[in-house]
Coordinates of C-alpha atoms in Angstrom, one line a residue:
M1 CA 0.4 -0.3 -0.1
N2 CA 2.7 2.4 -1.1
G3 CA 4.7 2.0 2.6
Y4 CA 1.2 2.8 4.5
E5 CA 0.1 1.2 7.3
L6 CA -3.6 -0.2 7.1
A7 CA -4.3 0.1 10.7
D8 CA -3.1 3.5 10.6
L9 CA -5.7 4.1 7.7
E10 CA -8.5 2.5 10.2
M11 CA -7.1 4.8 12.8
F12 CA -7.7 7.6 10.7
L13 CA -11.0 6.5 10.0
A14 CA -11.8 6.0 13.6
V15 CA -10.9 9.2 14.7
A16 CA -12.2 11.0 11.5
Q17 CA -15.8 9.2 12.4
H18 CA -16.1 9.8 15.8
K19 CA -13.7 13.2 15.8
S20 CA -12.0 12.3 19.1
F21 CA -9.0 10.1 19.9
S22 CA -10.2 8.9 23.0
K23 CA -13.3 7.4 21.6
A24 CA -11.8 6.0 18.3
A25 CA -9.4 4.2 20.3
L26 CA -13.0 2.7 22.6
Q27 CA -13.5 1.3 19.5
R28 CA -9.9 0.2 18.2
G29 CA -10.1 -1.2 21.7
V30 CA -6.1 0.4 21.9
A31 CA -4.8 2.9 24.0
A32 CA -5.2 6.7 22.9
S33 CA -1.9 6.9 22.6
A34 CA -1.3 4.8 19.9
V35 CA -4.5 6.5 18.2
S36 CA -2.4 9.5 18.0
Y37 CA 0.6 8.0 17.2
A38 CA -0.9 6.1 13.8
V39 CA -2.1 9.3 13.2
R40 CA 0.7 11.1 13.5
R41 CA 3.4 9.1 11.6
L42 CA 0.2 8.6 8.8
E43 CA 0.8 12.8 8.8
Q44 CA 4.2 12.0 8.9
R45 CA 4.3 9.5 5.2
V46 CA 1.6 11.6 3.8
G47 CA 3.2 15.2 4.0
V48 CA -0.1 16.7 5.5
R49 CA -2.3 17.6 8.1
L50 CA -5.3 15.4 8.7
F51 CA -6.4 17.1 12.0
H52 CA -6.6 20.8 13.3
R53 CA -6.3 19.7 17.4
T54 CA -6.8 21.7 20.5
T55 CA -7.4 20.5 23.8
R56 CA -10.8 20.6 23.6
S57 CA -11.8 19.3 20.1
V58 CA -10.5 17.2 17.0
A59 CA -11.6 18.5 13.7
L60 CA -10.4 17.3 10.2
T61 CA -9.0 19.8 7.9
E62 CA -10.1 20.2 4.4
A63 CA -7.1 18.0 2.9
G64 CA -8.2 15.4 6.1
E65 CA -12.4 15.3 5.2
R66 CA -11.6 14.8 0.9
F67 CA -8.6 11.8 2.8
Q68 CA -12.3 10.5 4.4
S69 CA -14.1 10.5 2.0
D70 CA -12.1 8.6 -0.9
L71 CA -11.2 6.2 1.6
G72 CA -14.4 5.5 3.5
P73 CA -15.4 3.2 0.8
A74 CA -12.3 1.3 -0.2
F75 CA -12.7 0.4 3.7
G76 CA -16.3 -0.5 3.2
Q77 CA -15.8 -2.5 -0.1
I78 CA -12.6 -5.2 2.1
K79 CA -14.8 -5.2 4.6
T80 CA -17.3 -6.9 2.5
A81 CA -14.7 -8.8 0.6
L82 CA -13.5 -9.8 3.9
E83 CA -17.7 -10.6 5.1
G84 CA -17.7 -12.6 1.9
L85 CA -15.2 -15.2 3.0
N86 CA -17.8 -16.4 5.2
S87 CA -19.6 -18.4 2.6
Y88 CA -16.4 -20.2 2.5
R89 CA -16.1 -21.5 6.5
D90 CA -18.6 -23.5 8.1
T91 CA -18.6 -20.2 10.7
P92 CA -18.7 -16.1 11.2
F93 CA -15.5 -14.5 11.5
G94 CA -14.5 -11.2 12.7
T95 CA -16.0 -8.0 15.2
V96 CA -20.0 -7.5 15.4
R97 CA -20.2 -4.3 18.1
L98 CA -23.1 -3.9 19.4
N99 CA -24.9 -1.4 22.0
I100 CA -27.5 -2.2 24.1
P101 CA -29.4 -0.3 27.3
N102 CA -27.4 -1.2 30.3
S103 CA -30.7 -1.4 32.5
V104 CA -32.0 -4.8 30.1
A105 CA -28.3 -5.9 29.6
P106 CA -28.7 -8.6 31.5
A107 CA -31.9 -10.0 31.2
V108 CA -31.6 -9.9 27.2
L109 CA -28.5 -11.4 26.7
D110 CA -28.7 -13.6 29.7
E111 CA -28.1 -17.4 27.4
V112 CA -27.4 -15.4 24.8
L113 CA -23.5 -14.8 25.1
G114 CA -21.6 -18.4 26.0
K115 CA -24.6 -19.6 22.7
V116 CA -23.0 -17.5 19.8
L117 CA -19.3 -17.6 21.2
S118 CA -19.3 -21.5 21.9
E119 CA -21.2 -22.2 17.9
N120 CA -18.9 -19.0 16.1
P121 CA -15.8 -19.6 17.6
G122 CA -14.0 -17.2 15.1
L123 CA -16.5 -14.3 15.8
H124 CA -15.7 -11.5 18.8
L125 CA -18.0 -9.8 19.9
D126 CA -17.5 -6.0 21.9
I127 CA -20.7 -4.9 23.4
V128 CA -20.9 -1.8 24.9
A129 CA -24.2 -1.2 27.3
T130 CA -25.1 1.9 28.2
D131 CA -28.2 3.7 28.4
R132 CA -27.2 6.8 26.9
L133 CA -28.6 7.4 23.4
T134 CA -26.3 6.2 20.7
D135 CA -26.1 7.0 17.1
I136 CA -25.1 4.1 16.4
V137 CA -23.5 5.0 13.0
Q138 CA -21.4 7.8 13.9
E139 CA -20.5 5.5 16.6
G140 CA -19.2 2.7 14.9
F141 CA -21.3 0.0 15.6
D142 CA -22.5 -2.2 14.0
A143 CA -25.8 -2.6 15.7
G144 CA -28.0 -1.4 18.7
I145 CA -31.1 -2.3 20.8
R146 CA -34.0 -0.2 22.1
F147 CA -37.5 -0.2 23.1
G148 CA -40.1 1.3 20.1
A149 CA -40.3 0.9 16.6
R150 CA -39.6 4.7 16.2
L151 CA -36.0 4.5 14.1
S152 CA -34.9 5.7 11.7
Q153 CA -36.2 5.2 8.0
D154 CA -32.9 3.8 7.1
M155 CA -32.6 1.7 9.7
V156 CA -33.7 -2.0 10.3
A157 CA -35.6 -3.5 13.3
V158 CA -36.6 -6.6 14.3
R159 CA -38.1 -7.6 17.6
I160 CA -35.8 -9.8 19.5
K161 CA -38.1 -9.6 23.5
T162 CA -41.8 -10.2 24.0
N163 CA -41.3 -11.1 28.3
L164 CA -39.5 -7.5 29.9
R165 CA -42.2 -5.8 32.4
F166 CA -41.4 -3.5 35.0
A167 CA -41.9 -3.8 38.5
V168 CA -42.6 -1.3 41.7
V169 CA -41.8 -2.8 44.8
G170 CA -40.9 -2.1 48.7
T171 CA -40.1 -3.8 51.6
P172 CA -43.0 -4.8 53.8
E173 CA -41.3 -2.7 56.9
Y174 CA -41.9 0.7 53.9
L175 CA -45.8 -1.1 53.6
K176 CA -46.3 -1.0 57.0
G177 CA -45.9 3.1 57.2
H178 CA -47.3 3.7 54.3
P179 CA -50.5 3.1 52.3
R180 CA -50.3 0.5 49.9
P181 CA -50.8 2.0 46.1
M182 CA -53.7 1.0 44.4
T183 CA -53.3 2.8 41.8
P184 CA -50.8 4.8 40.1
K185 CA -52.5 7.9 40.7
D186 CA -51.8 6.7 44.6
L187 CA -48.2 7.0 44.2
T188 CA -47.8 11.0 44.7
A189 CA -48.7 9.9 48.5
H190 CA -45.3 8.1 48.2
N191 CA -41.6 8.3 48.8
C192 CA -40.6 7.3 45.0
I193 CA -36.7 6.2 44.1
R194 CA -36.2 8.0 41.0
Y195 CA -34.6 7.3 38.2
R196 CA -32.3 9.9 36.3
F197 CA -31.6 9.4 32.3
P198 CA -27.6 10.0 31.4
S199 CA -28.8 12.8 29.4
G200 CA -30.1 14.3 32.4
A201 CA -33.7 13.6 32.2
M202 CA -36.3 12.2 34.7
L203 CA -38.0 8.5 34.2
N204 CA -41.5 8.8 34.4
W205 CA -43.1 5.9 35.7
E206 CA -45.6 4.3 32.8
F207 CA -47.9 2.3 33.3
Q208 CA -51.4 0.1 31.5
R209 CA -53.8 -1.8 32.0
N210 CA -56.5 -3.1 29.5
A211 CA -56.5 0.3 27.3
E212 CA -55.9 2.5 30.2
K213 CA -51.9 4.4 29.6
L214 CA -51.1 6.2 32.4
H215 CA -47.8 8.2 33.3
V216 CA -46.5 9.8 36.5
E217 CA -44.4 12.0 37.3
V218 CA -43.1 10.6 41.4
Q219 CA -41.4 12.3 43.6
G220 CA -39.1 11.2 46.2
S221 CA -35.7 12.0 48.0
L222 CA -33.6 10.0 46.7
T223 CA -32.3 9.3 42.9
L224 CA -30.3 7.4 41.0
D225 CA -29.2 6.2 37.7
D226 CA -28.6 2.7 38.4
Q227 CA -31.5 0.1 38.8
E228 CA -29.0 -2.5 40.6
L229 CA -28.3 0.7 43.0
M230 CA -32.8 2.0 42.6
V231 CA -33.4 -2.3 43.9
K232 CA -30.7 -1.9 46.9
A233 CA -32.0 1.4 48.2
A234 CA -35.5 -0.4 48.0
L235 CA -34.3 -3.3 50.6
Q236 CA -32.9 -0.3 52.6
N237 CA -36.7 1.1 53.3
C238 CA -35.6 3.9 51.2
G239 CA -38.8 3.5 49.6
L240 CA -40.6 2.6 46.8
A241 CA -38.6 1.6 43.5
F242 CA -39.9 1.1 39.1
V243 CA -37.7 -1.5 38.6
W244 CA -37.5 -4.3 35.5
D245 CA -39.0 -7.3 37.7
F246 CA -36.0 -9.4 36.3
R247 CA -34.0 -7.3 38.6
V248 CA -36.6 -8.2 42.0
L249 CA -37.8 -11.6 41.4
R250 CA -35.3 -13.5 44.0
Y251 CA -35.8 -10.7 45.8
I252 CA -39.9 -10.8 45.9
E253 CA -40.2 -14.7 46.0
S254 CA -37.6 -14.9 49.2
G255 CA -40.0 -11.9 50.8
A256 CA -37.3 -9.7 51.3
L257 CA -39.4 -7.3 48.8
V258 CA -43.4 -6.7 47.8
R259 CA -44.6 -6.6 44.3
V260 CA -47.7 -3.5 44.3
L261 CA -50.1 -2.0 41.1
E262 CA -48.9 -5.5 39.6
D263 CA -52.4 -5.7 37.5
W264 CA -51.0 -2.5 35.8
C265 CA -47.3 -3.5 35.5
S266 CA -47.3 -5.0 31.1
V267 CA -45.6 -6.7 29.2
D268 CA -43.5 -4.7 27.6
D269 CA -42.7 -6.5 23.8
T270 CA -41.1 -2.9 21.7
L271 CA -37.7 -4.4 22.5
Y272 CA -35.6 -3.9 18.5
L273 CA -32.5 -4.7 17.2
Y274 CA -31.1 -2.2 14.3
Y275 CA -28.8 -1.9 12.5
P276 CA -28.8 0.6 9.2
S277 CA -30.3 -0.8 6.0
Q278 CA -27.9 0.0 3.6
R279 CA -25.0 -1.9 6.2
H280 CA -24.2 -5.4 4.6
L281 CA -25.3 -8.0 7.4
S282 CA -22.5 -10.0 8.4
A283 CA -23.1 -13.1 9.2
G284 CA -21.4 -12.4 12.4
L285 CA -24.7 -9.9 13.0
K286 CA -27.2 -12.5 11.9
A287 CA -25.8 -15.2 14.3
V288 CA -26.1 -12.6 16.8
I289 CA -29.9 -11.3 15.5
A290 CA -30.8 -15.1 15.9
A291 CA -29.9 -15.9 19.2
L292 CA -31.2 -12.8 20.5
R293 CA -34.5 -14.1 18.6
A294 CA -34.3 -17.6 19.8

């Protein structure tokens, strides 16, 4: 390649995509210093500055924008060519990067990871679990998982899970001192453990019974950004928690927590895996989708 290392070109594209050396390093699974060195080495070889760098930002130069525009499609063709070799192998190979909400990752990935990796020894899974809203194209993911079918028109959505539901729980001790809520509106009289998204937005508690739907903006003395911490807080009599029921089933069975408003907590069947429609669906991603649907 006229002396240019393929890895250096991949590093350049990652930085150009994320406008960040640290995010590119995270995507590539290397240290940020390695990304910086690779880009600097490439710039020295081509004799052109590709990025404007400050302590706060990274931006492509005009030459860098042209280089990204010309190089990106070529690497897409290389990836497609490598993926085409899967038809001559017994199992898929390569890396599949998946973005999934942290709040549901344990349930969605339960009994999936081991199955996929054991059946596809040439496959590497790179999974980022976060409740932050993520642009999977911009951040270099092959696919993402989120609730709701409202995705961009250039995305393909595949329903993958149908047995997730929320639970409202508190300790018997807490409920001794507070009237048991009979409808979601009764939550206004309770100390509720609130959840904050990474964006800063607060989660409204959503309920449905038959055709009736209610959204309740609860109040309470404790706000957290992690469901496991919410469960621990509920166990310490801090109030009522609104969490995925798979996280609290063992405590309900033991009697440590009591479920309330159960008839208002319906099954959520709107969890989808999605990926760009224009992107070649790799054999590795096909294997992941098959396992998640099963």
